[in-house]
XYZ file of C-alpha atoms in Angstrom:
169
model
C 15.244 31.348 30.092
C 14.472 27.644 29.411
C 10.889 26.810 28.511
C 8.829 24.828 30.971
C 8.476 21.177 29.890
C 4.989 20.092 28.724
C 3.028 18.095 31.311
C 2.843 14.353 30.675
C -0.829 13.721 29.832
C -2.868 11.422 27.586
C -4.276 14.599 25.901
C -0.725 15.281 24.694
C -0.652 11.809 23.201
C -4.146 12.025 21.667
C -3.360 15.243 19.872
C 0.091 14.278 18.603
C 0.305 13.956 14.806
C 2.017 10.548 14.968
C -0.701 9.161 17.221
C -3.428 10.558 14.970
C -1.804 9.072 11.853
C -1.479 5.688 13.543
C -5.147 5.768 14.613
C -6.251 6.777 11.222
C -4.218 3.907 9.697
C -5.988 1.506 12.059
C -9.327 2.950 10.967
C -8.437 2.882 7.332
C -7.414 -0.776 7.476
C -10.468 -1.744 9.383
C -12.791 -0.020 6.883
C -10.896 -1.641 3.957
C -11.047 -5.123 5.480
C -14.742 -4.711 6.247
C -15.706 -3.377 2.755
C -13.480 -5.990 1.011
C -14.196 -8.968 3.310
C -15.636 -11.091 0.505
C -12.161 -11.020 -1.188
C -9.986 -11.870 1.821
C -7.345 -9.297 0.864
C -5.381 -6.828 2.999
C -4.672 -3.308 1.727
C -1.069 -4.318 0.986
C -2.080 -7.411 -0.980
C -4.531 -5.208 -2.953
C -1.674 -2.718 -3.637
C 0.581 -5.572 -4.768
C -2.096 -6.902 -7.096
C -2.555 -3.457 -8.705
C 1.211 -3.005 -9.150
C 1.583 -6.502 -10.689
C -1.454 -5.791 -12.982
C 0.097 -2.461 -13.968
C 3.637 -3.886 -14.366
C 3.402 -7.551 -15.377
C 6.755 -9.261 -14.970
C 7.896 -7.040 -12.082
C 10.220 -8.734 -9.573
C 9.764 -8.607 -5.807
C 12.482 -5.943 -5.295
C 10.940 -3.585 -7.693
C 7.436 -4.378 -6.397
C 8.742 -3.340 -2.942
C 9.916 0.016 -4.260
C 6.604 0.532 -6.277
C 4.350 0.074 -3.244
C 6.842 1.303 -0.636
C 6.730 -1.882 1.427
C 9.525 -3.579 3.297
C 11.133 -6.222 0.992
C 11.425 -8.905 3.691
C 7.728 -8.591 4.723
C 6.652 -8.445 1.098
C 7.884 -12.031 0.676
C 5.010 -13.216 2.909
C 2.516 -11.058 0.973
C 3.653 -12.618 -2.345
C 3.420 -16.120 -0.893
C -0.144 -15.482 0.384
C -1.186 -14.124 -3.043
C 0.432 -17.150 -4.780
C -1.220 -19.584 -2.323
C -4.558 -17.977 -3.138
C -3.722 -18.536 -6.871
C -4.010 -14.736 -7.533
C -0.465 -14.411 -8.906
C 2.153 -16.602 -10.665
C 5.914 -16.497 -10.196
C 7.922 -17.364 -13.233
C 11.738 -17.369 -13.612
C 13.311 -14.582 -15.553
C 14.817 -15.587 -18.954
C 18.049 -13.733 -18.124
C 18.477 -14.944 -14.568
C 16.618 -18.043 -13.400
C 17.176 -17.093 -9.759
C 14.933 -13.994 -10.276
C 11.230 -14.662 -10.123
C 8.904 -12.410 -12.061
C 5.390 -11.787 -10.934
C 2.182 -11.988 -13.068
C -1.502 -11.881 -12.197
C -3.248 -15.166 -12.762
C -6.629 -15.178 -14.518
C -8.315 -15.470 -11.098
C -6.147 -12.616 -9.802
C -7.221 -10.404 -12.678
C -10.910 -11.293 -11.989
C -10.528 -10.580 -8.247
C -8.838 -7.266 -9.017
C -11.644 -6.271 -11.315
C -14.336 -7.475 -8.895
C -12.880 -5.802 -5.835
C -12.677 -2.314 -7.218
C -16.245 -1.222 -6.174
C -15.497 -2.402 -2.600
C -12.191 -0.528 -2.545
C -13.886 2.575 -3.793
C -16.552 2.302 -1.143
C -13.843 1.932 1.575
C -12.119 5.120 0.314
C -15.314 7.030 0.421
C -16.190 5.794 3.930
C -12.795 6.851 5.264
C -13.460 10.501 4.241
C -17.281 10.494 4.581
C -17.381 12.378 7.890
C -15.671 15.362 6.332
C -17.229 18.076 4.205
C -16.250 17.780 0.501
C -13.915 20.757 0.661
C -12.262 19.295 3.788
C -11.710 15.980 2.018
C -9.976 17.750 -0.854
C -7.832 19.774 1.587
C -6.919 16.746 3.718
C -5.911 14.708 0.667
C -3.756 17.598 -0.587
C -2.029 18.038 2.733
C -1.484 14.265 3.229
C 0.017 14.047 -0.302
C 2.320 16.928 0.474
C 3.375 15.495 3.835
C 4.007 12.086 2.297
C 5.995 13.511 -0.521
C 8.083 15.885 1.634
C 8.782 13.170 4.217
C 9.394 10.282 1.807
C 13.100 10.049 2.675
C 12.261 9.681 6.364
C 10.392 6.458 5.719
C 12.004 3.036 6.416
C 10.895 2.166 2.898
C 10.813 5.307 0.752
C 8.661 5.206 -2.350
C 10.969 4.598 -5.292
C 8.469 3.802 -8.085
C 10.183 5.745 -10.845
C 13.658 4.295 -10.100
C 12.207 0.746 -9.984
C 10.142 1.000 -13.089
C 12.841 2.731 -15.160
C 14.648 -0.640 -15.311
C 11.526 -2.858 -15.650
C 11.472 -2.912 -19.371
C 15.104 -4.000 -19.406
C 14.559 -6.816 -16.871
C 12.651 -9.011 -19.225
């Protein structure tokens, strides 16, 4: 016997995992922007700075894989960071068409100075939960992200991207 379809209600929307993830993403970005307002950086710009700091000389394609961000949209992020003088683009010695990314001195300073604000944002996101629940939530989110990586429009490919980084320059 076929099951009865669920009624169409807003409660069904409000309790759906996808809706809750989207809302938490909105909240997380809002908290990040508020805590880091003095630095005028978005969470994606911050992630890009960290990846460029960690892997100086990374190209945009590999950066996209490392931070799991759409390559075409990442171009705008790189342009904004460059216009703020936080990064520098330099041509590769092997292929002048490829631009390699490096933190500028001011980019390194901003990255160092923003860290306490980023840490405050992370704490605020989880603050309403009990410490044990925070740990559980992070473990479950990590598991979900890892197990669903291939379902993403931009799967995380950090290992694949970085394996070739030393050979790029």
